[in-house]
Amino acid sequence: MPKVAIVLGSSSDLEVFQDARKLLDAFDVEAPVFILSAHRSPKKTIALAGELTEKGIELVIAGAGGAAHLPGIIAAHTTVPVVGVPVAAPPLEGWDAMLSILQMPKGVPVATMAVGKAGAINAAIFAAQVLAFRYSYLEEKLARLKAKMEETVAFKLSQIISGL
Amino acid sequence: MPKVAIVLGSSSDLEVFQDARKLLDAFDVEAPVFILSAHRSPKKTIALAGELTEKGIELVIAGAGGAAHLPGIIAAHTTVPVVGVPVAAPPLEGWDAMLSILQMPKGVPVATMAVGKAGAINAAIFAAQVLAFRYSYLEEKLARLKAKMEETVAFKLSQIISGL
Amino acid sequence: MPKVAIVLGSSSDLEVFQDARKLLDAFDVEAPVFILSAHRSPKKTIALAGELTEKGIELVIAGAGGAAHLPGIIAAHTTVPVVGVPVAAPPLEGWDAMLSILQMPKGVPVATMAVGKAGAINAAIFAAQVLAFRYSYLEEKLARLKAKMEETVAFKLSQIISGL
Amino acid sequence: MPKVAIVLGSSSDLEVFQDARKLLDAFDVEAPVFILSAHRSPKKTIALAGELTEKGIELVIAGAGGAAHLPGIIAAHTTVPVVGVPVAAPPLEGWDAMLSILQMPKGVPVATMAVGKAGAINAAIFAAQVLAFRYSYLEEKLARLKAKMEETVAFKLSQIISGL
Amino acid sequence: MPKVAIVLGSSSDLEVFQDARKLLDAFDVEAPVFILSAHRSPKKTIALAGELTEKGIELVIAGAGGAAHLPGIIAAHTTVPVVGVPVAAPPLEGWDAMLSILQMPKGVPVATMAVGKAGAINAAIFAAQVLAFRYSYLEEKLARLKAKMEETVAFKLSQIISGL
Amino acid sequence: MPKVAIVLGSSSDLEVFQDARKLLDAFDVEAPVFILSAHRSPKKTIALAGELTEKGIELVIAGAGGAAHLPGIIAAHTTVPVVGVPVAAPPLEGWDAMLSILQMPKGVPVATMAVGKAGAINAAIFAAQVLAFRYSYLEEKLARLKAKMEETVAFKLSQIISGL
Amino acid sequence: MPKVAIVLGSSSDLEVFQDARKLLDAFDVEAPVFILSAHRSPKKTIALAGELTEKGIELVIAGAGGAAHLPGIIAAHTTVPVVGVPVAAPPLEGWDAMLSILQMPKGVPVATMAVGKAGAINAAIFAAQVLAFRYSYLEEKLARLKAKMEETVAFKLSQIISGL
Amino acid sequence: MPKVAIVLGSSSDLEVFQDARKLLDAFDVEAPVFILSAHRSPKKTIALAGELTEKGIELVIAGAGGAAHLPGIIAAHTTVPVVGVPVAAPPLEGWDAMLSILQMPKGVPVATMAVGKAGAINAAIFAAQVLAFRYSYLEEKLARLKAKMEETVAFKLSQIISGL
C-alpha cells in the first residue's frame, strides 16, 4: 500500500486538507498526518524528514501559511519528493505562503500546488499520479477520475470517490 | 531508461531549460523536447498529450510564459504527471505565468516550480525523485546530488553532473 | 436572431452572469449557457469550440476563475470571437483569473472585461456592439442604452432594459 | 473595405503597434492612426469619438500607458466597439495601464488585450474576427491564419502575412 | 465663501464622503455634491468641468472606484485644481482606482489622496489648505485643527469640528 | 512672487525634478531646493517645516523614494499644503514610495502625484493651479498651457515654456 | 528590570498587541504603552523619542497601519533600537504599512516584524532576545520558550507563559 | 569585542553586504562571513545555528533571496537574535524574499530590514544598537553616526566611518 505523509504547520490547517485525505483514502493510499512547525518544532520536523524512508513514506504533502518554510525544509533534508500547498490566512491571504513555497532555489524542488483546498486536493491527485510509477493499480483509478470529471464537469468529491 | 517530455511554448524558452536538460541527461533520463503552443497549435498539443503513454513518456515538464496555459492543457488531457515551469518575460516578469500555472482547479494538478531557470532545474530533479519510484537507480544519484550540494553549498552544474 | 454562447467554468458562476443574460435577452440576442471546464471536461470544451459555427453561435462569452484557461482554450480552437470575463474567488480574488485571461500570446486574442459582474454585463454590451455589424437593429438599442445612461448616470438594469 | 481607427496616447506608442498595423494591412483593413491624449487633448479625443461613424470607422483600437484613460473615454462617447491595449512603461511596467483599461464600470465596455505588442497584434486579429460579421472575406483569412499557426507554432509575422 | 464641488461616480460613494462633507461645512466651505460618471454620463461630466468657474467652484474633490477616470477627465477639461480620492470596492479593493487616479500623465495633475474615508477627509483638509491662499480665515481654522490633533492624538470628528 | 519649496530626500532626485523646476521658473514661481532626509536629518527637516511661513514658502513639493516619509513628516509639522512625489528606485520600483506617501492617515493630507518625472512635472502644474487662488496671473498661464497641450497633444517642455 | 516602550499609532491597535504585552510581562519586562501619531501628534512623538533614555526605555516596539511612519520617525530621533510592527487595515490590508516600515533608507534601521498579531508577539520575543545582552536572566526564559514550543508545536500563550 | 555572524545564501550576495561589513568593522564588531544554504547545505546551517554561542556569536545577520528560508531556519534553531536581509533577484525582484523573511510565525522572530544594500547597512547599524546593551562603547559611536548624518544628510560611508 502506498504511503504519503501529510505534514501541516498547524492543526487549524486540517480543515483545508479534509477532502484531500478522503481522496487519498479512496486511492487506497495510506496518509498519516503530522502537525509540525519548521520554526517552532524544527528538530521534530528534521527528524521526520530523516525518517521518511524508514517509516515507509514515499512522498510528502506539506501545507503551511505565512513564511511557510515547512515544505522547503523537509525537502532540504530528504530526497523523498515533496509537494507543497500554500495555505491562505489574513491579511496577506496566501501571497506570502505561495511565494515562500514556490520560489525554492536550484537543487531543492518543492512541487507547488494552488493556494488552499484546491491545492490540497490536487496534491492528493498528483501524489497518486507519481505513485502510479510504482503502484500500477493507481493508473486505472486516475483514468476513472478523469472520465468521471469529463462526464460531470464539476468536481464533486463523493461522486468521484464512489467512481474510483 | 526513464523518459520525460520537455514541452515548451516557444523555442526562445530553450535557453531557460538548458541546464535542466543537462541534468536529465546526467540522470540518464531521456528527455525529448517539443515546441508546442496551447493556443497557436492546440491540436498538436492535445495530440501529444494523448500519445504520451504510447510514446513511452512517463512525465511532462512544461514551460511557458504569459497566460501560460500549456502545462494545464496537457494535464487536462492525460493522467501522466505534469510539472509546470513559469517563464518570466517583460513586462509582467512571470507574475502572469506563475498564477496561470499554479492556480489550477480541483481535479487537474500541475506541480509548479519556481519562475525561470531555478524552476527548470528543479523540475528535472523533481522528475528524477518521482521516477525513482520506478527506476531505483535514481535514488543513489539523488543521494549523491544531495551530498554534493551539502559539501559545496552552491549549485555548480558541472560539479554536480560529474558527481552523479 | 443573433446568437452568443455563455460558457462558464462552474455553475456557481451563473449568478455573476445573471444581469448579463437579462441584458442579452433585452438585446434580442439568443444566449444559451454551457457549463464546461477547460481542465475537467476538456473534450467537451474543445468539441463545443469546434461546433460553434454549426450551432449558429457567432460570439462566445466565457467566464472563469483561478487559472481560468476556459476563454483562451476556446479561442485556440475557433475563429469565432471570444470575450473573457475573470471571476473573483478567495483567496487571490481574481488577480489570478485576470492575468490568465488577459495575457494571451500573439495570435490568439481573448477580449477581456473587468473582473466579476461589471465585466459580465459589459461583455453582453460589447457583444451587442460587434454583432451590430451584422444585425443593424442593435445600433438603435445601443444608442438608447447610451442615452439612458447619460440621463440616469447609474446603471439600473430594469430601467435600462425597459428603455431598450 | 473595413475601417479601424488606431488611437494612441503618444507617438512613442507607434512602435508597439507596428506589427498590428502590418497585420491589419494584410487583412485589407484600412487603419488610420490618430495620436490623441485623453488628458492633454480631450476635445480632439471627444471630437474623434463623435465623428467615428461619419468617418466610416467601425471599430477603435486604443493604446495607452499610465492612467490610460484613452480607450475608456472614447468608449464613453460612442457605441462603436473599443478594443484597449495597455502599454507598459517604467516604473510600474503596465500594471497601472492594465487596471485602468480593464476595470471599466457597468455600461461602458472596453475589450482589453494583453499588455504591449502581443496585445496590439491580438487587437488587430480580434478586430478582424468581429469585422467578419460584416465582411465575410475575413473569415477565410482568419482560417488561414489559424492554420498557419498550427503548422508553424510560432507567430512569425512575415510568414503569416504571406499566408493570408 | 469658498466653494468646492464634490463629484462622485456613484451615489453609493456618498457614505465614504460623509465626514469629509461635515468637515468642509465646519470650514465654512460650500460643497455641493454632483453624482456623475466619466463613462455613463460623459457629457454631463464635461459640461460640469466646463462650467466650474461660472458656478463659482474653485476646487474639485472627485471620488471614484474601479477604472476611476472621473478625476482625470474633469482635470482634462479645466484648470481648476482637482483632488482625487480612490474608492475601494471588491474584488480589487481599490488597487485599480488608486493607480487609475494617481498615474496621470505629464501636463494634467490630479492630487491623489489615500484610498477611502481617510482620503476623503484629507481631501477636505487639503482643500482648506489651498483655499487659504484666497480665504485667509481658513489659516486659523487649520491651525486649530492641527492643535486639536496634537492634543488628542486621535482624529475625532465631532471634537475637531467643535474645536474649529 | 509665489514661492514653493522643493524638498528632496537625496541629491540624486534632482534629475527627476529638472523639468518641474524649469516649469515653475516659467510660471514665475520661486522654487528653492532643499536636500533633507526625514530620517537622517530629521531636525533640519522639522526645522524647515516650522519656518516655511517665515521663509515666505506657500507650498511644499516633496519627493522621496523607499519608505518615503519626507512629505508626510513635513505635512505633520505645518499647515502649508504639501504635494508628494514618489521616486522610483530598484528593486521595488516605487511601489514602496507610492504607498508610503499616498496612504496618509486622517487629519494630515499629502497630495500625491504619479511616480517619477510625470509626477514631478504635475506637482509643479498643480502648485500653479492652487497658487492661482492668490496670484491671479497664473490663471492665464495655466490656460495657455492647456491650450498648448490641446494643440500639440504631446507634452514638449520647451514648446510649453515658450508658450507661457 | 528591562523596559520597553510600546508605541501605537491608535488605541484601536491595542488589541493587536494584547498577547505581546502579556508575553513581555511574563518576561519581566516593563512595557508602558504610548498612543502617539507620527502625523497628528508629531511633537509628542518626537518628544518621547528624545526622552527615551531619560525614561529608562531601552527599546521601542512601534506598531502602525497605513503610511505607518511612526516606527521610522522614532528611529530618526534616537539611537535606541526600534522594532516595527505593521498593522493591517482595509482596504490595502497591511501592504502599505509593511512597505512603509520595512523600506527604511540607509542609516536609520527599523527591525520589521510580520504584519499583525504574529508580528507583535515576535517583537516581544525579539526584544527579550536582545535585552538578554544586558539582562542575562532572559536567556533562560528564552530557552524555556524554545523548549516549550518544540514540545507543543503550537504557540499557546497561556502554556508558554506558565512555562517561563 | 562584539561578534556578529553574517550568513549569506550565496557568495554572490557578498557584494550586497560589502558596505555593511565595512560599517561593522568601523564599529569594532567582529563579523565572520558564512556562506550557507538553508536548502542545499541544511546540516551545516543547523550546525552553525547550534554552535553560535559556543563560537561567541551574539547576533546573526542573514541575507538570502528567493524563498529565502535562511534567516528563519537559523532563528528556529537558536535564541540568538537574527536580523534578516532580503536580497533582490530577477524576476520577482525581492518580493519573494521579503515576504519569506518577514512573515515568520508566532514564536520565532526574524528582524527584517529593507531589501538589498540599504537593508544590509541597516542590519549592521541595528546590530550595533542592540549590542550596545552589552558593549556600551557602541552608544557613543551610534551617537556620532547620528550626528554625522544630520550634518551631511546623505549616507556617505567613508565620511561616516571616519566620523566614528
PDB file of C-alpha atoms in Angstrom, chain C residues 2 5 17 19-20 23 30 34 36-37 40 53 61 63 65 67 70 73 75 134 142 149 154-155:
ATOM      1  CA  PRO C   2     -28.024  36.859 -33.128  1.00  0.00           C
ATOM      2  CA  ALA C   5     -22.753  31.290 -26.175  1.00  0.00           C
ATOM      3  CA  PHE C  17     -23.807  36.384 -15.299  1.00  0.00           C
ATOM      4  CA  ASP C  19     -27.703  40.504 -15.300  1.00  0.00           C
ATOM      5  CA  ALA C  20     -25.615  39.897 -18.399  1.00  0.00           C
ATOM      6  CA  LEU C  23     -29.338  42.255 -20.966  1.00  0.00           C
ATOM      7  CA  GLU C  30     -30.119  34.299 -28.033  1.00  0.00           C
ATOM      8  CA  PHE C  34     -22.805  25.931 -21.339  1.00  0.00           C
ATOM      9  CA  LEU C  36     -17.767  23.401 -19.192  1.00  0.00           C
ATOM     10  CA  SER C  37     -14.309  23.168 -17.703  1.00  0.00           C
ATOM     11  CA  ARG C  40     -12.067  18.764 -16.108  1.00  0.00           C
ATOM     12  CA  THR C  53     -20.413  27.823 -36.378  1.00  0.00           C
ATOM     13  CA  ILE C  61     -18.615  34.991 -23.717  1.00  0.00           C
ATOM     14  CA  GLY C  63     -16.213  33.338 -17.650  1.00  0.00           C
ATOM     15  CA  GLY C  65     -11.894  31.872 -12.082  1.00  0.00           C
ATOM     16  CA  ALA C  67      -6.149  29.587 -13.662  1.00  0.00           C
ATOM     17  CA  LEU C  70     -11.506  28.418 -20.469  1.00  0.00           C
ATOM     18  CA  ILE C  73      -8.739  27.369 -24.883  1.00  0.00           C
ATOM     19  CA  ALA C  75     -10.206  30.851 -28.620  1.00  0.00           C
ATOM     20  CA  ARG C 134     -24.357  42.058 -38.873  1.00  0.00           C
ATOM     21  CA  LEU C 142     -27.163  50.583 -28.105  1.00  0.00           C
ATOM     22  CA  MET C 149     -27.182  56.051 -19.014  1.00  0.00           C
ATOM     23  CA  ALA C 154     -26.339  54.962 -12.668  1.00  0.00           C
ATOM     24  CA  PHE C 155     -26.603  51.597 -14.400  1.00  0.00           C
TER      25      PHE C 155
END
